Amino acid sequence: MNSTCPFFVIGKTVCLSLVRIPFYFSLHQNIFDDIPDTYVALGAPVLAFWLMSFMFYCLDISGWQWLEKYRIHESKEVKSKNLATLWEVACAVIFQNVMQTLIGFAWLAEPPVISVARCQNEMEGLGRTLVLVVRGLFGEETGMKILEQWGPGMTHWLYWWGIPAAQIFFAMFTVDTWQYFIHRLMHTNQYLYRKVHSVHHKLYVPYALGALYNHPFEALLMDTLGIIIAEQVTHLSIRQAIFFLVYNTCKGVGDHCGYNFPFDPFQLISRSNSDYHDIHHQAVGIKSNFSQPYFIHWDILLGTRMTREDIQKRGQKVKMT
């Protein structure tokens, strides 16, 4: 039973107690008082990219011996095998940052006013939908018992946790799907590979800053458009978009960092990592491991997955012949 309402279901509507704001949410119109959230959504991913890339760059030049066992390639391979200089990579990344920021200005709309009343109205609408679903699944009598006991808590959890998390995960799935098939097309279509995608593969040995080293057309088609589609399909709020854009950026940097650490926080929900993507950058795996940046289900389902064990087995077969 609700603390301020005698019943959860009252006629065709629902009664909810005062909104309980979770720790992660701010009722301020902007996260930072003097900076609109739309600007944060555009600037935060760029800042995250350069900070994280700089962190890995510092590791690269540190000379710390304990890092060597975590490097996927020896340091000298970066200079000897890569066909693009650090300066060329940095200039290309800056150009992409500027291009994506300008597109973001045109795309992102002003967010709605944040208020307790708006949250309350949206939760009540969600509660009415929940009533219909539970009654439909369990019948009138059993459904009402469930709703009166669990209805307010279920509505609160769905509104603040369940639905936002589902939106983020579906956005990840959308980006993965878009990037897998565009990425695979870039390798199967020789014209697209030679003129466009081969730019990224100038980095035979990936490193953090090179995560965004792409041909401008590829950056627009695979990265920018994929994010726009994911945001549109999943109806992310501006603050969900901020989180998603920053996380997506950091994941991309991590997948190109050149290290395979024993603990990677991104691995808590993702099986794609720097070692998995590194295989794709090698000659033996260039037609494999197209999945990025989160999950590898498309590689598994469509038979394009390659592991280090697969490479070893292939090497053993070559030796036997």
mmCIF file of N, CA, C and O in Angstrom, residues 270-314:
data_model
loop_
_atom_site.group_PDB
_atom_site.id
_atom_site.type_symbol
_atom_site.label_atom_id
_atom_site.label_comp_id
_atom_site.label_asym_id
_atom_site.label_seq_id
_atom_site.Cartn_x
_atom_site.Cartn_y
_atom_site.Cartn_z
ATOM 1 N N SER A 270 30.946 -6.385 -21.852
ATOM 2 C CA SER A 270 31.320 -6.512 -23.254
ATOM 3 C C SER A 270 32.448 -7.528 -23.421
ATOM 4 O O SER A 270 33.369 -7.582 -22.617
ATOM 5 N N ARG A 271 32.382 -8.308 -24.500
ATOM 6 C CA ARG A 271 33.424 -9.280 -24.794
ATOM 7 C C ARG A 271 34.392 -8.758 -25.858
ATOM 8 O O ARG A 271 35.388 -9.391 -26.149
ATOM 9 N N SER A 272 34.068 -7.644 -26.440
ATOM 10 C CA SER A 272 34.974 -7.025 -27.396
ATOM 11 C C SER A 272 35.983 -6.175 -26.632
ATOM 12 O O SER A 272 35.614 -5.393 -25.766
ATOM 13 N N ASN A 273 37.264 -6.335 -26.943
ATOM 14 C CA ASN A 273 38.284 -5.577 -26.234
ATOM 15 C C ASN A 273 39.441 -5.255 -27.171
ATOM 16 O O ASN A 273 39.374 -5.502 -28.380
ATOM 17 N N SER A 274 40.528 -4.724 -26.618
ATOM 18 C CA SER A 274 41.659 -4.309 -27.445
ATOM 19 C C SER A 274 42.295 -5.501 -28.161
ATOM 20 O O SER A 274 42.703 -5.392 -29.320
ATOM 21 N N ASP A 275 42.400 -6.639 -27.502
ATOM 22 C CA ASP A 275 43.003 -7.812 -28.129
ATOM 23 C C ASP A 275 42.116 -8.333 -29.252
ATOM 24 O O ASP A 275 42.611 -8.727 -30.319
ATOM 25 N N TYR A 276 40.812 -8.339 -29.036
ATOM 26 C CA TYR A 276 39.863 -8.808 -30.054
ATOM 27 C C TYR A 276 39.950 -7.938 -31.303
ATOM 28 O O TYR A 276 40.001 -8.438 -32.427
ATOM 29 N N HIS A 277 39.998 -6.617 -31.103
ATOM 30 C CA HIS A 277 40.048 -5.708 -32.252
ATOM 31 C C HIS A 277 41.436 -5.695 -32.889
ATOM 32 O O HIS A 277 41.568 -5.461 -34.094
ATOM 33 N N ASP A 278 42.460 -5.945 -32.086
ATOM 34 C CA ASP A 278 43.814 -5.984 -32.638
ATOM 35 C C ASP A 278 43.947 -7.079 -33.688
ATOM 36 O O ASP A 278 44.654 -6.897 -34.691
ATOM 37 N N ILE A 279 43.291 -8.211 -33.478
ATOM 38 C CA ILE A 279 43.329 -9.297 -34.463
ATOM 39 C C ILE A 279 42.831 -8.797 -35.813
ATOM 40 O O ILE A 279 43.378 -9.139 -36.868
ATOM 41 N N HIS A 280 41.799 -7.969 -35.776
ATOM 42 C CA HIS A 280 41.241 -7.431 -37.021
ATOM 43 C C HIS A 280 42.252 -6.544 -37.752
ATOM 44 O O HIS A 280 42.214 -6.441 -38.983
ATOM 45 N N HIS A 281 43.141 -5.899 -37.010
ATOM 46 C CA HIS A 281 44.124 -5.007 -37.632
ATOM 47 C C HIS A 281 45.324 -5.763 -38.204
ATOM 48 O O HIS A 281 46.161 -5.153 -38.870
ATOM 49 N N GLN A 282 45.420 -7.061 -37.941
ATOM 50 C CA GLN A 282 46.516 -7.849 -38.480
ATOM 51 C C GLN A 282 46.096 -8.474 -39.804
ATOM 52 O O GLN A 282 44.905 -8.677 -40.063
ATOM 53 N N ALA A 283 47.077 -8.818 -40.637
ATOM 54 C CA ALA A 283 46.790 -9.370 -41.959
ATOM 55 C C ALA A 283 45.967 -10.652 -41.865
ATOM 56 O O ALA A 283 45.040 -10.873 -42.655
ATOM 57 N N VAL A 284 46.246 -11.478 -40.854
ATOM 58 C CA VAL A 284 45.556 -12.753 -40.726
ATOM 59 C C VAL A 284 44.088 -12.584 -40.348
ATOM 60 O O VAL A 284 43.259 -13.449 -40.646
ATOM 61 N N GLY A 285 43.741 -11.478 -39.707
ATOM 62 C CA GLY A 285 42.376 -11.314 -39.223
ATOM 63 C C GLY A 285 41.611 -10.171 -39.846
ATOM 64 O O GLY A 285 40.561 -9.781 -39.343
ATOM 65 N N ILE A 286 42.105 -9.631 -40.946
ATOM 66 C CA ILE A 286 41.503 -8.428 -41.515
ATOM 67 C C ILE A 286 40.097 -8.682 -42.075
ATOM 68 O O ILE A 286 39.313 -7.754 -42.252
ATOM 69 N N LYS A 287 39.772 -9.944 -42.352
ATOM 70 C CA LYS A 287 38.426 -10.302 -42.809
ATOM 71 C C LYS A 287 37.588 -10.880 -41.668
ATOM 72 O O LYS A 287 36.570 -11.533 -41.905
ATOM 73 N N SER A 288 38.023 -10.625 -40.444
ATOM 74 C CA SER A 288 37.328 -11.167 -39.268
ATOM 75 C C SER A 288 37.152 -10.059 -38.221
ATOM 76 O O SER A 288 37.680 -8.964 -38.365
ATOM 77 N N ASN A 289 36.383 -10.397 -37.176
ATOM 78 C CA ASN A 289 36.205 -9.512 -36.014
ATOM 79 C C ASN A 289 35.753 -8.101 -36.415
ATOM 80 O O ASN A 289 36.354 -7.099 -36.054
ATOM 81 N N PHE A 290 34.655 -8.055 -37.157
ATOM 82 C CA PHE A 290 34.088 -6.769 -37.571
ATOM 83 C C PHE A 290 33.295 -6.105 -36.447
ATOM 84 O O PHE A 290 33.015 -4.917 -36.509
ATOM 85 N N SER A 291 32.904 -6.879 -35.440
ATOM 86 C CA SER A 291 32.058 -6.347 -34.365
ATOM 87 C C SER A 291 32.778 -5.255 -33.591
ATOM 88 O O SER A 291 33.942 -5.396 -33.233
ATOM 89 N N GLN A 292 32.063 -4.181 -33.329
ATOM 90 C CA GLN A 292 32.557 -3.082 -32.506
ATOM 91 C C GLN A 292 31.371 -2.178 -32.181
ATOM 92 O O GLN A 292 30.425 -2.116 -32.964
ATOM 93 N N PRO A 293 31.386 -1.468 -31.070
ATOM 94 C CA PRO A 293 32.421 -1.496 -30.045
ATOM 95 C C PRO A 293 32.052 -2.345 -28.823
ATOM 96 O O PRO A 293 32.881 -2.475 -27.927
ATOM 97 N N TYR A 294 30.847 -2.911 -28.771
ATOM 98 C CA TYR A 294 30.398 -3.521 -27.521
ATOM 99 C C TYR A 294 30.402 -5.051 -27.542
ATOM 100 O O TYR A 294 31.176 -5.686 -26.847
ATOM 101 N N PHE A 295 29.514 -5.632 -28.308
ATOM 102 C CA PHE A 295 29.290 -7.073 -28.231
ATOM 103 C C PHE A 295 29.777 -7.746 -29.516
ATOM 104 O O PHE A 295 29.987 -7.090 -30.539
ATOM 105 N N ILE A 296 29.946 -9.065 -29.478
ATOM 106 C CA ILE A 296 30.497 -9.783 -30.628
ATOM 107 C C ILE A 296 29.495 -10.783 -31.203
ATOM 108 O O ILE A 296 29.870 -11.705 -31.927
ATOM 109 N N HIS A 297 28.209 -10.587 -30.905
ATOM 110 C CA HIS A 297 27.202 -11.551 -31.339
ATOM 111 C C HIS A 297 27.119 -11.674 -32.859
ATOM 112 O O HIS A 297 26.904 -12.758 -33.393
ATOM 113 N N TRP A 298 27.293 -10.545 -33.586
ATOM 114 C CA TRP A 298 27.193 -10.627 -35.046
ATOM 115 C C TRP A 298 28.352 -11.432 -35.627
ATOM 116 O O TRP A 298 28.175 -12.197 -36.585
ATOM 117 N N ASP A 299 29.546 -11.289 -35.074
ATOM 118 C CA ASP A 299 30.672 -12.108 -35.525
ATOM 119 C C ASP A 299 30.405 -13.586 -35.287
ATOM 120 O O ASP A 299 30.702 -14.436 -36.139
ATOM 121 N N ILE A 300 29.846 -13.906 -34.132
ATOM 122 C CA ILE A 300 29.569 -15.305 -33.799
ATOM 123 C C ILE A 300 28.475 -15.866 -34.707
ATOM 124 O O ILE A 300 28.617 -16.949 -35.284
ATOM 125 N N LEU A 301 27.394 -15.120 -34.867
ATOM 126 C CA LEU A 301 26.253 -15.597 -35.651
ATOM 127 C C LEU A 301 26.588 -15.739 -37.134
ATOM 128 O O LEU A 301 26.095 -16.655 -37.802
ATOM 129 N N LEU A 302 27.417 -14.841 -37.655
ATOM 130 C CA LEU A 302 27.693 -14.821 -39.096
ATOM 131 C C LEU A 302 29.060 -15.399 -39.454
ATOM 132 O O LEU A 302 29.519 -15.275 -40.597
ATOM 133 N N GLY A 303 29.711 -16.035 -38.470
ATOM 134 C CA GLY A 303 30.924 -16.775 -38.753
ATOM 135 C C GLY A 303 32.143 -15.951 -39.074
ATOM 136 O O GLY A 303 33.040 -16.411 -39.796
ATOM 137 N N THR A 304 32.231 -14.737 -38.533
ATOM 138 C CA THR A 304 33.397 -13.896 -38.808
ATOM 139 C C THR A 304 34.265 -13.671 -37.571
ATOM 140 O O THR A 304 35.111 -12.779 -37.560
ATOM 141 N N ARG A 305 34.069 -14.482 -36.563
ATOM 142 C CA ARG A 305 34.860 -14.346 -35.349
ATOM 143 C C ARG A 305 36.190 -15.074 -35.482
ATOM 144 O O ARG A 305 36.245 -16.187 -36.009
ATOM 145 N N MET A 306 37.266 -14.448 -34.998
ATOM 146 C CA MET A 306 38.575 -15.091 -34.955
ATOM 147 C C MET A 306 39.209 -14.845 -33.593
ATOM 148 O O MET A 306 39.196 -13.716 -33.102
ATOM 149 N N THR A 307 39.752 -15.877 -32.995
ATOM 150 C CA THR A 307 40.412 -15.770 -31.701
ATOM 151 C C THR A 307 41.904 -16.051 -31.852
ATOM 152 O O THR A 307 42.372 -16.486 -32.917
ATOM 153 N N ARG A 308 42.662 -15.800 -30.791
ATOM 154 C CA ARG A 308 44.090 -16.131 -30.810
ATOM 155 C C ARG A 308 44.296 -17.630 -31.012
ATOM 156 O O ARG A 308 45.255 -18.062 -31.666
ATOM 157 N N GLU A 309 43.398 -18.438 -30.472
ATOM 158 C CA GLU A 309 43.494 -19.886 -30.645
ATOM 159 C C GLU A 309 43.310 -20.264 -32.118
ATOM 160 O O GLU A 309 43.996 -21.157 -32.626
ATOM 161 N N ASP A 310 42.393 -19.573 -32.802
ATOM 162 C CA ASP A 310 42.195 -19.830 -34.227
ATOM 163 C C ASP A 310 43.473 -19.522 -35.016
ATOM 164 O O ASP A 310 43.833 -20.250 -35.954
ATOM 165 N N ILE A 311 44.147 -18.433 -34.638
ATOM 166 C CA ILE A 311 45.389 -18.053 -35.323
ATOM 167 C C ILE A 311 46.464 -19.105 -35.088
ATOM 168 O O ILE A 311 47.200 -19.485 -36.011
ATOM 169 N N GLN A 312 46.559 -19.616 -33.854
ATOM 170 C CA GLN A 312 47.547 -20.651 -33.543
ATOM 171 C C GLN A 312 47.271 -21.930 -34.332
ATOM 172 O O GLN A 312 48.191 -22.558 -34.875
ATOM 173 N N LYS A 313 45.998 -22.307 -34.412
ATOM 174 C CA LYS A 313 45.636 -23.514 -35.158
ATOM 175 C C LYS A 313 45.968 -23.350 -36.636
ATOM 176 O O LYS A 313 46.444 -24.279 -37.290
ATOM 177 N N ARG A 314 45.708 -22.147 -37.164
ATOM 178 C CA ARG A 314 46.022 -21.896 -38.564
ATOM 179 C C ARG A 314 47.525 -21.977 -38.799
ATOM 180 O O ARG A 314 47.974 -22.516 -39.812
#
